[in-house]
Amino acid sequence: MGGGFAGVACAKRLAGESGVRVELIDRNGFHQFQPLLYQVATAELTSEDIRFDLSHLFRDSHNVTVTRAEVTAVDPQARTVTLDDGRTLEADYLVLAAGAQPSFFHTPGAQEHSFPLYSVEDARNVRGRILTILEDVKQRPELVDQGALNFVIVGGGPTGVETAGALGELIHDVLPHAYRGVPFDHAQVILVDAGPALLAAFSDQAGVYAAKQLRKRGVQLRQNTTVKQVDPDQVTLSTGEVIMTRLVVWGGGEKAAEVATTGGLPTGRGGRVSVAADLTVPGFPHVYALGDVANIPSGDESALPQLGSVAQQSGRWAADNILAQIRGSAPHPFHYRDKGIMAMIGRKAAIAEVGAHRHEIHGDFAFAAWLGVHMQLLDSIGAQLKAYVAWAQEFYLRPDHRSAELLEPSRIDSPRIDWDQKG
Ligand SMILES: Cc1cc2nc3c(=O)[nH]c(=O)nc-3n(C[C@H](O)[C@H](O)[C@H](O)COP(=O)(O)OP(=O)(O)OC[C@H]3O[C@@H](n4cnc5c(N)ncnc54)[C@H](O)[C@@H]3O)c2cc1C
């Protein structure tokens, strides 16, 4: 269930195994490469660049069927899943790999008025919104007084930091050439984060580096600050500050996909399914939960982070455990090979912590590490690496690179903004 890194890796490992039949169910029928979502949102890549058709990926795997459907319920006891077309499928092994969804932490108005960044559609919505705002400001410069050029990003984790950096660069390096007449000197990119340090999963120095790089890109920081309310035309912060804006990007947190909660499975932090060391759900030896939908024990108290490499490796491991169980052997505890953590704050400003001692690197080497890890992930879902390398070269060498096509609002069917709508 789920054609993300975990589901794809599991199905790939089981492909070609005799006596095994795999049904890979995904609501979209395509894999969406989340690590490059913000590049779509900020007009560096098209949505087609990061969307990979699952039927195509498994076209040569005769024992894998791809089904495009939404799973609406899971019954771990009966080992069945119910689909939105009314069918119920029964299996010997269930693999729950449905990923995550945004968590708005009950913030009033956030779900209705902010723009999350978790799917290709979300990324297109963000890009469409930015371009619609710019088109409107070009026609009516007075909209700047209503905060039209204020862009607010919520969350100081990798998603928020990367998006803020990319948006800062877009506004200062690219858009002034494409949207002449728009007063970009009035534009503000504001990152709001509840914590005292950015990139909390990294070291303290990494947070300081990220803050410095963001400020260099014109991003303003509001730290130790939460969002109290989002309205159509403004956002209210815990400090009492009210920022007029028509784009709030929500990178404030995530929780397990809805379907994880349907079968009475044991859940923990983030609503994620708690799994045993061998990735099975305690009490259900033939039910696995992997990747972002699961809390996977890390050896110490905490769970492994929500990362592409954790999802991918857990997918492969679960497949091996299933094959072992079919042969009558016991499944093995999952062993994660840590590739490190990394974030790209902007051009020539990547940060990575690699190796057993989390050695921290910045700049060109971190960019190379970032590229390498993403290439491996892309390769695993059958992407053409040539296209990716070409993009990376452009990105690195040319500050103003963007195809005019990507900055064309008519390419995106974005709703018009009602500038009279108030909170
Ligand atoms: C903006 C962003 C940037 C990121 N950047 C990085 C990065 O740089 N490096 C990194 O390692 N990780 C990054 N991550 C995290 C990484 O993308 C995730 O950890 C990874 O995608 C998890 O894989 P998964 O297979 O568990 O879930 P997903 O990749 O989310 O896949 C889940 C799949 O399940 C499908 N699905 C969900 N519910 C249902 C249902 N009810 N029925 C049918 N199908 C369903 C979805 O359509 C989706 O295809 C990023 C995440 C985000 C959101």
PDB file of N, CA, C and O and ligand atoms in Angstrom, residues 1-8 25-38 54 69-72 97-100 117-119 158-159 162-163 254 257-259 290-294 305-312 340 342-343 370 373-374 377, ligand 1:
ATOM      1  N   MET A   1       0.837  -1.173   0.000  1.00  0.00           N
ATOM      2  CA  MET A   1       0.000   0.000   0.000  1.00  0.00           C
ATOM      3  C   MET A   1       0.882   1.237   0.000  1.00  0.00           C
ATOM      4  O   MET A   1       1.546   1.520   0.974  1.00  0.00           O
ATOM      5  N   GLY A   2       0.881   1.967  -1.159  1.00  0.00           N
ATOM      6  CA  GLY A   2       1.695   3.180  -1.254  1.00  0.00           C
ATOM      7  C   GLY A   2       2.890   2.993  -2.173  1.00  0.00           C
ATOM      8  O   GLY A   2       3.699   2.092  -1.978  1.00  0.00           O
ATOM      9  N   GLY A   3       2.962   3.856  -3.174  1.00  0.00           N
ATOM     10  CA  GLY A   3       4.058   3.767  -4.160  1.00  0.00           C
ATOM     11  C   GLY A   3       5.130   4.809  -3.913  1.00  0.00           C
ATOM     12  O   GLY A   3       5.678   5.376  -4.847  1.00  0.00           O
ATOM     13  N   GLY A   4       5.441   5.073  -2.645  1.00  0.00           N
ATOM     14  CA  GLY A   4       6.567   5.951  -2.308  1.00  0.00           C
ATOM     15  C   GLY A   4       7.855   5.139  -2.292  1.00  0.00           C
ATOM     16  O   GLY A   4       7.911   4.019  -2.831  1.00  0.00           O
ATOM     17  N   PHE A   5       8.878   5.689  -1.649  1.00  0.00           N
ATOM     18  CA  PHE A   5      10.180   4.986  -1.626  1.00  0.00           C
ATOM     19  C   PHE A   5      10.049   3.599  -0.995  1.00  0.00           C
ATOM     20  O   PHE A   5      10.638   2.632  -1.460  1.00  0.00           O
ATOM     21  N   ALA A   6       9.258   3.496   0.090  1.00  0.00           N
ATOM     22  CA  ALA A   6       9.163   2.228   0.813  1.00  0.00           C
ATOM     23  C   ALA A   6       8.419   1.184  -0.011  1.00  0.00           C
ATOM     24  O   ALA A   6       8.899   0.063  -0.198  1.00  0.00           O
ATOM     25  N   GLY A   7       7.234   1.567  -0.516  1.00  0.00           N
ATOM     26  CA  GLY A   7       6.420   0.620  -1.277  1.00  0.00           C
ATOM     27  C   GLY A   7       7.135   0.161  -2.542  1.00  0.00           C
ATOM     28  O   GLY A   7       7.142  -1.030  -2.875  1.00  0.00           O
ATOM     29  N   VAL A   8       7.759   1.114  -3.236  1.00  0.00           N
ATOM     30  CA  VAL A   8       8.453   0.761  -4.486  1.00  0.00           C
ATOM     31  C   VAL A   8       9.634  -0.168  -4.192  1.00  0.00           C
ATOM     32  O   VAL A   8       9.837  -1.179  -4.873  1.00  0.00           O
ATOM     33  N   ILE A  25      -0.611  -0.829  -4.551  1.00  0.00           N
ATOM     34  CA  ILE A  25      -1.778   0.065  -4.659  1.00  0.00           C
ATOM     35  C   ILE A  25      -1.348   1.487  -4.309  1.00  0.00           C
ATOM     36  O   ILE A  25      -0.761   1.712  -3.248  1.00  0.00           O
ATOM     37  N   ASP A  26      -1.640   2.406  -5.200  1.00  0.00           N
ATOM     38  CA  ASP A  26      -1.330   3.814  -4.898  1.00  0.00           C
ATOM     39  C   ASP A  26      -2.474   4.682  -5.407  1.00  0.00           C
ATOM     40  O   ASP A  26      -2.986   4.463  -6.497  1.00  0.00           O
ATOM     41  N   ARG A  27      -2.817   5.683  -4.617  1.00  0.00           N
ATOM     42  CA  ARG A  27      -3.962   6.526  -4.989  1.00  0.00           C
ATOM     43  C   ARG A  27      -3.693   7.332  -6.270  1.00  0.00           C
ATOM     44  O   ARG A  27      -4.608   7.696  -6.976  1.00  0.00           O
ATOM     45  N   ASN A  28      -2.442   7.621  -6.551  1.00  0.00           N
ATOM     46  CA  ASN A  28      -2.130   8.416  -7.748  1.00  0.00           C
ATOM     47  C   ASN A  28      -1.696   7.561  -8.932  1.00  0.00           C
ATOM     48  O   ASN A  28      -1.756   8.005 -10.067  1.00  0.00           O
ATOM     49  N   GLY A  29      -1.185   6.398  -8.655  1.00  0.00           N
ATOM     50  CA  GLY A  29      -0.634   5.571  -9.737  1.00  0.00           C
ATOM     51  C   GLY A  29       0.750   6.034 -10.150  1.00  0.00           C
ATOM     52  O   GLY A  29       1.347   5.500 -11.081  1.00  0.00           O
ATOM     53  N   PHE A  30       1.266   7.041  -9.480  1.00  0.00           N
ATOM     54  CA  PHE A  30       2.646   7.455  -9.765  1.00  0.00           C
ATOM     55  C   PHE A  30       3.397   7.718  -8.462  1.00  0.00           C
ATOM     56  O   PHE A  30       2.782   7.991  -7.424  1.00  0.00           O
ATOM     57  N   HIS A  31       4.720   7.599  -8.547  1.00  0.00           N
ATOM     58  CA  HIS A  31       5.571   7.947  -7.410  1.00  0.00           C
ATOM     59  C   HIS A  31       5.844   9.441  -7.489  1.00  0.00           C
ATOM     60  O   HIS A  31       6.152   9.962  -8.561  1.00  0.00           O
ATOM     61  N   GLN A  32       5.766  10.122  -6.364  1.00  0.00           N
ATOM     62  CA  GLN A  32       6.151  11.546  -6.368  1.00  0.00           C
ATOM     63  C   GLN A  32       7.416  11.692  -5.537  1.00  0.00           C
ATOM     64  O   GLN A  32       7.467  11.264  -4.386  1.00  0.00           O
ATOM     65  N   PHE A  33       8.400  12.301  -6.150  1.00  0.00           N
ATOM     66  CA  PHE A  33       9.715  12.400  -5.530  1.00  0.00           C
ATOM     67  C   PHE A  33       9.738  13.627  -4.634  1.00  0.00           C
ATOM     68  O   PHE A  33      10.081  14.743  -5.054  1.00  0.00           O
ATOM     69  N   GLN A  34       9.391  13.418  -3.372  1.00  0.00           N
ATOM     70  CA  GLN A  34       9.196  14.550  -2.456  1.00  0.00           C
ATOM     71  C   GLN A  34      10.439  15.435  -2.253  1.00  0.00           C
ATOM     72  O   GLN A  34      10.300  16.647  -2.097  1.00  0.00           O
ATOM     73  N   PRO A  35      11.660  14.867  -2.214  1.00  0.00           N
ATOM     74  CA  PRO A  35      12.803  15.747  -1.963  1.00  0.00           C
ATOM     75  C   PRO A  35      12.954  16.885  -2.982  1.00  0.00           C
ATOM     76  O   PRO A  35      13.620  17.873  -2.693  1.00  0.00           O
ATOM     77  N   LEU A  36      12.338  16.775  -4.150  1.00  0.00           N
ATOM     78  CA  LEU A  36      12.462  17.862  -5.122  1.00  0.00           C
ATOM     79  C   LEU A  36      11.150  18.648  -5.288  1.00  0.00           C
ATOM     80  O   LEU A  36      10.986  19.373  -6.262  1.00  0.00           O
ATOM     81  N   LEU A  37      10.262  18.533  -4.310  1.00  0.00           N
ATOM     82  CA  LEU A  37       8.988  19.261  -4.417  1.00  0.00           C
ATOM     83  C   LEU A  37       9.184  20.773  -4.428  1.00  0.00           C
ATOM     84  O   LEU A  37       8.521  21.496  -5.146  1.00  0.00           O
ATOM     85  N   TYR A  38      10.093  21.254  -3.577  1.00  0.00           N
ATOM     86  CA  TYR A  38      10.181  22.718  -3.503  1.00  0.00           C
ATOM     87  C   TYR A  38      10.797  23.298  -4.766  1.00  0.00           C
ATOM     88  O   TYR A  38      10.581  24.447  -5.113  1.00  0.00           O
ATOM     89  N   LEU A  54       4.073   4.406 -12.010  1.00  0.00           N
ATOM     90  CA  LEU A  54       4.400   3.120 -11.376  1.00  0.00           C
ATOM     91  C   LEU A  54       4.211   1.948 -12.345  1.00  0.00           C
ATOM     92  O   LEU A  54       4.986   0.986 -12.321  1.00  0.00           O
ATOM     93  N   ALA A  69      -5.715   3.195  -6.865  1.00  0.00           N
ATOM     94  CA  ALA A  69      -6.920   3.264  -6.023  1.00  0.00           C
ATOM     95  C   ALA A  69      -6.524   3.791  -4.658  1.00  0.00           C
ATOM     96  O   ALA A  69      -5.364   3.703  -4.262  1.00  0.00           O
ATOM     97  N   GLU A  70      -7.490   4.324  -3.972  1.00  0.00           N
ATOM     98  CA  GLU A  70      -7.275   4.804  -2.602  1.00  0.00           C
ATOM     99  C   GLU A  70      -7.660   3.679  -1.648  1.00  0.00           C
ATOM    100  O   GLU A  70      -8.743   3.108  -1.758  1.00  0.00           O
ATOM    101  N   VAL A  71      -6.782   3.369  -0.719  1.00  0.00           N
ATOM    102  CA  VAL A  71      -7.139   2.395   0.320  1.00  0.00           C
ATOM    103  C   VAL A  71      -7.904   3.164   1.391  1.00  0.00           C
ATOM    104  O   VAL A  71      -7.401   4.151   1.928  1.00  0.00           O
ATOM    105  N   THR A  72      -9.109   2.717   1.667  1.00  0.00           N
ATOM    106  CA  THR A  72      -9.915   3.458   2.653  1.00  0.00           C
ATOM    107  C   THR A  72      -9.897   2.795   4.023  1.00  0.00           C
ATOM    108  O   THR A  72     -10.183   3.439   5.029  1.00  0.00           O
ATOM    109  N   ALA A  97       2.599   1.221   3.527  1.00  0.00           N
ATOM    110  CA  ALA A  97       3.670   2.199   3.199  1.00  0.00           C
ATOM    111  C   ALA A  97       3.036   3.458   2.633  1.00  0.00           C
ATOM    112  O   ALA A  97       3.423   3.950   1.575  1.00  0.00           O
ATOM    113  N   ALA A  98       2.029   3.959   3.348  1.00  0.00           N
ATOM    114  CA  ALA A  98       1.214   5.062   2.819  1.00  0.00           C
ATOM    115  C   ALA A  98       1.788   6.449   3.123  1.00  0.00           C
ATOM    116  O   ALA A  98       1.173   7.456   2.775  1.00  0.00           O
ATOM    117  N   GLY A  99       2.955   6.513   3.761  1.00  0.00           N
ATOM    118  CA  GLY A  99       3.619   7.808   3.931  1.00  0.00           C
ATOM    119  C   GLY A  99       2.954   8.732   4.941  1.00  0.00           C
ATOM    120  O   GLY A  99       2.303   8.286   5.893  1.00  0.00           O
ATOM    121  N   ALA A 100       3.120  10.039   4.700  1.00  0.00           N
ATOM    122  CA  ALA A 100       2.687  11.046   5.677  1.00  0.00           C
ATOM    123  C   ALA A 100       1.767  12.068   5.038  1.00  0.00           C
ATOM    124  O   ALA A 100       1.593  12.103   3.817  1.00  0.00           O
ATOM    125  N   LEU A 117       3.187  21.421   1.469  1.00  0.00           N
ATOM    126  CA  LEU A 117       4.127  21.031   0.418  1.00  0.00           C
ATOM    127  C   LEU A 117       4.495  19.561   0.591  1.00  0.00           C
ATOM    128  O   LEU A 117       5.601  19.233   1.012  1.00  0.00           O
ATOM    129  N   TYR A 118       3.527  18.698   0.277  1.00  0.00           N
ATOM    130  CA  TYR A 118       3.757  17.260   0.468  1.00  0.00           C
ATOM    131  C   TYR A 118       3.489  16.431  -0.780  1.00  0.00           C
ATOM    132  O   TYR A 118       3.755  15.237  -0.788  1.00  0.00           O
ATOM    133  N   SER A 119       2.935  17.070  -1.808  1.00  0.00           N
ATOM    134  CA  SER A 119       2.627  16.303  -3.024  1.00  0.00           C
ATOM    135  C   SER A 119       2.930  17.171  -4.231  1.00  0.00           C
ATOM    136  O   SER A 119       3.122  18.388  -4.110  1.00  0.00           O
ATOM    137  N   PRO A 158      13.903  20.989   7.469  1.00  0.00           N
ATOM    138  CA  PRO A 158      14.429  21.024   6.100  1.00  0.00           C
ATOM    139  C   PRO A 158      13.425  21.560   5.080  1.00  0.00           C
ATOM    140  O   PRO A 158      13.793  22.374   4.223  1.00  0.00           O
ATOM    141  N   THR A 159      12.141  21.168   5.170  1.00  0.00           N
ATOM    142  CA  THR A 159      11.176  21.635   4.160  1.00  0.00           C
ATOM    143  C   THR A 159      11.055  23.157   4.192  1.00  0.00           C
ATOM    144  O   THR A 159      11.141  23.820   3.149  1.00  0.00           O
ATOM    145  N   GLU A 162      14.541  24.914   3.199  1.00  0.00           N
ATOM    146  CA  GLU A 162      14.856  24.797   1.769  1.00  0.00           C
ATOM    147  C   GLU A 162      13.903  25.656   0.935  1.00  0.00           C
ATOM    148  O   GLU A 162      14.313  26.319  -0.017  1.00  0.00           O
ATOM    149  N   THR A 163      12.628  25.655   1.322  1.00  0.00           N
ATOM    150  CA  THR A 163      11.664  26.443   0.557  1.00  0.00           C
ATOM    151  C   THR A 163      11.949  27.937   0.724  1.00  0.00           C
ATOM    152  O   THR A 163      11.900  28.699  -0.250  1.00  0.00           O
ATOM    153  N   GLU A 254       4.351  16.974  10.137  1.00  0.00           N
ATOM    154  CA  GLU A 254       3.605  15.946   9.421  1.00  0.00           C
ATOM    155  C   GLU A 254       3.156  14.850  10.370  1.00  0.00           C
ATOM    156  O   GLU A 254       3.677  14.717  11.486  1.00  0.00           O
ATOM    157  N   ALA A 257      -0.159   8.993   7.317  1.00  0.00           N
ATOM    158  CA  ALA A 257      -1.300   9.024   6.387  1.00  0.00           C
ATOM    159  C   ALA A 257      -2.554   8.527   7.109  1.00  0.00           C
ATOM    160  O   ALA A 257      -2.483   7.651   7.972  1.00  0.00           O
ATOM    161  N   GLU A 258      -3.666   9.100   6.707  1.00  0.00           N
ATOM    162  CA  GLU A 258      -4.971   8.826   7.344  1.00  0.00           C
ATOM    163  C   GLU A 258      -5.239   7.330   7.520  1.00  0.00           C
ATOM    164  O   GLU A 258      -5.671   6.879   8.583  1.00  0.00           O
ATOM    165  N   VAL A 259      -4.941   6.575   6.485  1.00  0.00           N
ATOM    166  CA  VAL A 259      -5.313   5.163   6.470  1.00  0.00           C
ATOM    167  C   VAL A 259      -4.656   4.374   7.607  1.00  0.00           C
ATOM    168  O   VAL A 259      -5.160   3.342   8.039  1.00  0.00           O
ATOM    169  N   LEU A 290       6.071   0.601   7.090  1.00  0.00           N
ATOM    170  CA  LEU A 290       7.404   1.066   6.665  1.00  0.00           C
ATOM    171  C   LEU A 290       7.437   2.565   6.390  1.00  0.00           C
ATOM    172  O   LEU A 290       6.395   3.179   6.144  1.00  0.00           O
ATOM    173  N   GLY A 291       8.619   3.104   6.351  1.00  0.00           N
ATOM    174  CA  GLY A 291       8.805   4.497   5.931  1.00  0.00           C
ATOM    175  C   GLY A 291       8.090   5.475   6.850  1.00  0.00           C
ATOM    176  O   GLY A 291       7.989   5.277   8.065  1.00  0.00           O
ATOM    177  N   ASP A 292       7.547   6.538   6.237  1.00  0.00           N
ATOM    178  CA  ASP A 292       6.971   7.659   6.995  1.00  0.00           C
ATOM    179  C   ASP A 292       5.718   7.300   7.781  1.00  0.00           C
ATOM    180  O   ASP A 292       5.311   8.055   8.665  1.00  0.00           O
ATOM    181  N   VAL A 293       5.100   6.177   7.453  1.00  0.00           N
ATOM    182  CA  VAL A 293       3.863   5.833   8.162  1.00  0.00           C
ATOM    183  C   VAL A 293       4.167   5.109   9.479  1.00  0.00           C
ATOM    184  O   VAL A 293       3.279   4.888  10.289  1.00  0.00           O
ATOM    185  N   ALA A 294       5.442   4.779   9.682  1.00  0.00           N
ATOM    186  CA  ALA A 294       5.813   3.934  10.830  1.00  0.00           C
ATOM    187  C   ALA A 294       6.765   4.649  11.778  1.00  0.00           C
ATOM    188  O   ALA A 294       7.544   5.514  11.364  1.00  0.00           O
ATOM    189  N   PRO A 305      14.331   8.788  11.675  1.00  0.00           N
ATOM    190  CA  PRO A 305      13.677   9.977  11.110  1.00  0.00           C
ATOM    191  C   PRO A 305      12.900   9.663   9.826  1.00  0.00           C
ATOM    192  O   PRO A 305      13.098   8.614   9.211  1.00  0.00           O
ATOM    193  N   GLN A 306      12.040  10.608   9.436  1.00  0.00           N
ATOM    194  CA  GLN A 306      11.257  10.448   8.202  1.00  0.00           C
ATOM    195  C   GLN A 306      12.116  10.894   7.030  1.00  0.00           C
ATOM    196  O   GLN A 306      12.158  12.057   6.656  1.00  0.00           O
ATOM    197  N   LEU A 307      12.820   9.924   6.463  1.00  0.00           N
ATOM    198  CA  LEU A 307      13.752  10.207   5.375  1.00  0.00           C
ATOM    199  C   LEU A 307      13.561   9.210   4.239  1.00  0.00           C
ATOM    200  O   LEU A 307      13.184   8.051   4.480  1.00  0.00           O
ATOM    201  N   GLY A 308      13.888   9.657   3.022  1.00  0.00           N
ATOM    202  CA  GLY A 308      13.790   8.778   1.868  1.00  0.00           C
ATOM    203  C   GLY A 308      14.618   7.512   2.047  1.00  0.00           C
ATOM    204  O   GLY A 308      14.166   6.407   1.712  1.00  0.00           O
ATOM    205  N   SER A 309      15.827   7.661   2.583  1.00  0.00           N
ATOM    206  CA  SER A 309      16.694   6.475   2.689  1.00  0.00           C
ATOM    207  C   SER A 309      16.172   5.493   3.742  1.00  0.00           C
ATOM    208  O   SER A 309      16.307   4.284   3.573  1.00  0.00           O
ATOM    209  N   VAL A 310      15.545   5.988   4.810  1.00  0.00           N
ATOM    210  CA  VAL A 310      14.946   5.080   5.802  1.00  0.00           C
ATOM    211  C   VAL A 310      13.808   4.311   5.124  1.00  0.00           C
ATOM    212  O   VAL A 310      13.685   3.079   5.256  1.00  0.00           O
ATOM    213  N   ALA A 311      12.966   5.050   4.388  1.00  0.00           N
ATOM    214  CA  ALA A 311      11.826   4.410   3.723  1.00  0.00           C
ATOM    215  C   ALA A 311      12.311   3.356   2.728  1.00  0.00           C
ATOM    216  O   ALA A 311      11.837   2.216   2.722  1.00  0.00           O
ATOM    217  N   GLN A 312      13.276   3.747   1.926  1.00  0.00           N
ATOM    218  CA  GLN A 312      13.755   2.835   0.886  1.00  0.00           C
ATOM    219  C   GLN A 312      14.386   1.568   1.486  1.00  0.00           C
ATOM    220  O   GLN A 312      14.073   0.448   1.083  1.00  0.00           O
ATOM    221  N   GLY A 340      23.393   9.818   6.571  1.00  0.00           N
ATOM    222  CA  GLY A 340      23.553  11.196   7.031  1.00  0.00           C
ATOM    223  C   GLY A 340      22.295  11.998   6.729  1.00  0.00           C
ATOM    224  O   GLY A 340      21.341  11.498   6.145  1.00  0.00           O
ATOM    225  N   MET A 342      20.934  15.888   5.266  1.00  0.00           N
ATOM    226  CA  MET A 342      21.405  17.051   4.505  1.00  0.00           C
ATOM    227  C   MET A 342      20.263  17.971   4.103  1.00  0.00           C
ATOM    228  O   MET A 342      19.112  17.533   4.020  1.00  0.00           O
ATOM    229  N   ALA A 343      20.614  19.202   3.874  1.00  0.00           N
ATOM    230  CA  ALA A 343      19.609  20.170   3.420  1.00  0.00           C
ATOM    231  C   ALA A 343      20.294  21.154   2.484  1.00  0.00           C
ATOM    232  O   ALA A 343      21.479  21.451   2.646  1.00  0.00           O
ATOM    233  N   TRP A 370      24.693  15.846  -1.174  1.00  0.00           N
ATOM    234  CA  TRP A 370      23.245  15.999  -1.414  1.00  0.00           C
ATOM    235  C   TRP A 370      22.887  15.393  -2.773  1.00  0.00           C
ATOM    236  O   TRP A 370      21.937  14.620  -2.903  1.00  0.00           O
ATOM    237  N   VAL A 373      23.205  11.447  -2.756  1.00  0.00           N
ATOM    238  CA  VAL A 373      22.110  10.752  -2.060  1.00  0.00           C
ATOM    239  C   VAL A 373      20.820  10.837  -2.890  1.00  0.00           C
ATOM    240  O   VAL A 373      20.084   9.861  -3.052  1.00  0.00           O
ATOM    241  N   HIS A 374      20.576  12.016  -3.469  1.00  0.00           N
ATOM    242  CA  HIS A 374      19.360  12.157  -4.266  1.00  0.00           C
ATOM    243  C   HIS A 374      19.429  11.337  -5.554  1.00  0.00           C
ATOM    244  O   HIS A 374      18.415  10.818  -6.018  1.00  0.00           O
ATOM    245  N   LEU A 377      18.485   7.855  -4.689  1.00  0.00           N
ATOM    246  CA  LEU A 377      17.041   7.738  -4.488  1.00  0.00           C
ATOM    247  C   LEU A 377      16.314   7.786  -5.837  1.00  0.00           C
ATOM    248  O   LEU A 377      15.391   7.008  -6.095  1.00  0.00           O
TER     249      LEU A 377
HETATM  250  C1  LIG B   1       8.985  18.670   0.947  1.00  0.00           C
HETATM  251  C2  LIG B   1       9.734  17.429   1.375  1.00  0.00           C
HETATM  252  C3  LIG B   1      11.107  17.353   1.172  1.00  0.00           C
HETATM  253  C4  LIG B   1      11.816  16.213   1.552  1.00  0.00           C
HETATM  254  N1  LIG B   1      13.174  16.163   1.337  1.00  0.00           N
HETATM  255  C5  LIG B   1      13.840  15.049   1.641  1.00  0.00           C
HETATM  256  C6  LIG B   1      15.237  14.949   1.364  1.00  0.00           C
HETATM  257  O1  LIG B   1      15.852  15.891   0.854  1.00  0.00           O
HETATM  258  N2  LIG B   1      15.881  13.793   1.676  1.00  0.00           N
HETATM  259  C7  LIG B   1      15.216  12.734   2.241  1.00  0.00           C
HETATM  260  O2  LIG B   1      15.825  11.693   2.494  1.00  0.00           O
HETATM  261  N3  LIG B   1      13.902  12.811   2.530  1.00  0.00           N
HETATM  262  C8  LIG B   1      13.210  13.931   2.249  1.00  0.00           C
HETATM  263  N4  LIG B   1      11.884  14.000   2.535  1.00  0.00           N
HETATM  264  C9  LIG B   1      11.236  12.875   3.210  1.00  0.00           C
HETATM  265  C10 LIG B   1      10.961  11.739   2.238  1.00  0.00           C
HETATM  266  O3  LIG B   1      10.399  12.242   1.047  1.00  0.00           O
HETATM  267  C11 LIG B   1      10.032  10.752   2.912  1.00  0.00           C
HETATM  268  O4  LIG B   1      10.652  10.292   4.081  1.00  0.00           O
HETATM  269  C12 LIG B   1       9.714   9.586   2.001  1.00  0.00           C
HETATM  270  O5  LIG B   1       9.023  10.021   0.848  1.00  0.00           O
HETATM  271  C13 LIG B   1       8.869   8.544   2.724  1.00  0.00           C
HETATM  272  O6  LIG B   1       8.624   7.489   1.857  1.00  0.00           O
HETATM  273  P1  LIG B   1       7.331   6.595   2.041  1.00  0.00           P
HETATM  274  O7  LIG B   1       7.409   5.543   0.986  1.00  0.00           O
HETATM  275  O8  LIG B   1       7.205   6.177   3.441  1.00  0.00           O
HETATM  276  O9  LIG B   1       6.098   7.574   1.769  1.00  0.00           O
HETATM  277  P2  LIG B   1       5.751   8.486   0.515  1.00  0.00           P
HETATM  278  O10 LIG B   1       6.920   8.754  -0.322  1.00  0.00           O
HETATM  279  O11 LIG B   1       4.996   9.638   1.065  1.00  0.00           O
HETATM  280  O12 LIG B   1       4.767   7.578  -0.318  1.00  0.00           O
HETATM  281  C14 LIG B   1       3.504   7.206   0.155  1.00  0.00           C
HETATM  282  C15 LIG B   1       2.632   6.835  -1.018  1.00  0.00           C
HETATM  283  O13 LIG B   1       1.410   6.305  -0.517  1.00  0.00           O
HETATM  284  C16 LIG B   1       0.334   6.783  -1.270  1.00  0.00           C
HETATM  285  N5  LIG B   1      -0.851   6.749  -0.407  1.00  0.00           N
HETATM  286  C17 LIG B   1      -1.049   7.423   0.746  1.00  0.00           C
HETATM  287  N6  LIG B   1      -2.243   7.098   1.274  1.00  0.00           N
HETATM  288  C18 LIG B   1      -2.799   6.215   0.440  1.00  0.00           C
HETATM  289  C19 LIG B   1      -4.026   5.527   0.428  1.00  0.00           C
HETATM  290  N7  LIG B   1      -4.930   5.689   1.407  1.00  0.00           N
HETATM  291  N8  LIG B   1      -4.293   4.705  -0.594  1.00  0.00           N
HETATM  292  C20 LIG B   1      -3.402   4.527  -1.597  1.00  0.00           C
HETATM  293  N9  LIG B   1      -2.222   5.172  -1.644  1.00  0.00           N
HETATM  294  C21 LIG B   1      -1.916   5.993  -0.641  1.00  0.00           C
HETATM  295  C22 LIG B   1       0.760   8.189  -1.676  1.00  0.00           C
HETATM  296  O14 LIG B   1       0.101   8.578  -2.856  1.00  0.00           O
HETATM  297  C23 LIG B   1       2.276   8.003  -1.893  1.00  0.00           C
HETATM  298  O15 LIG B   1       2.552   7.696  -3.231  1.00  0.00           O
HETATM  299  C24 LIG B   1      11.140  15.130   2.158  1.00  0.00           C
HETATM  300  C25 LIG B   1       9.752  15.210   2.367  1.00  0.00           C
HETATM  301  C26 LIG B   1       9.054  16.336   1.981  1.00  0.00           C
HETATM  302  C27 LIG B   1       7.570  16.405   2.198  1.00  0.00           C
END
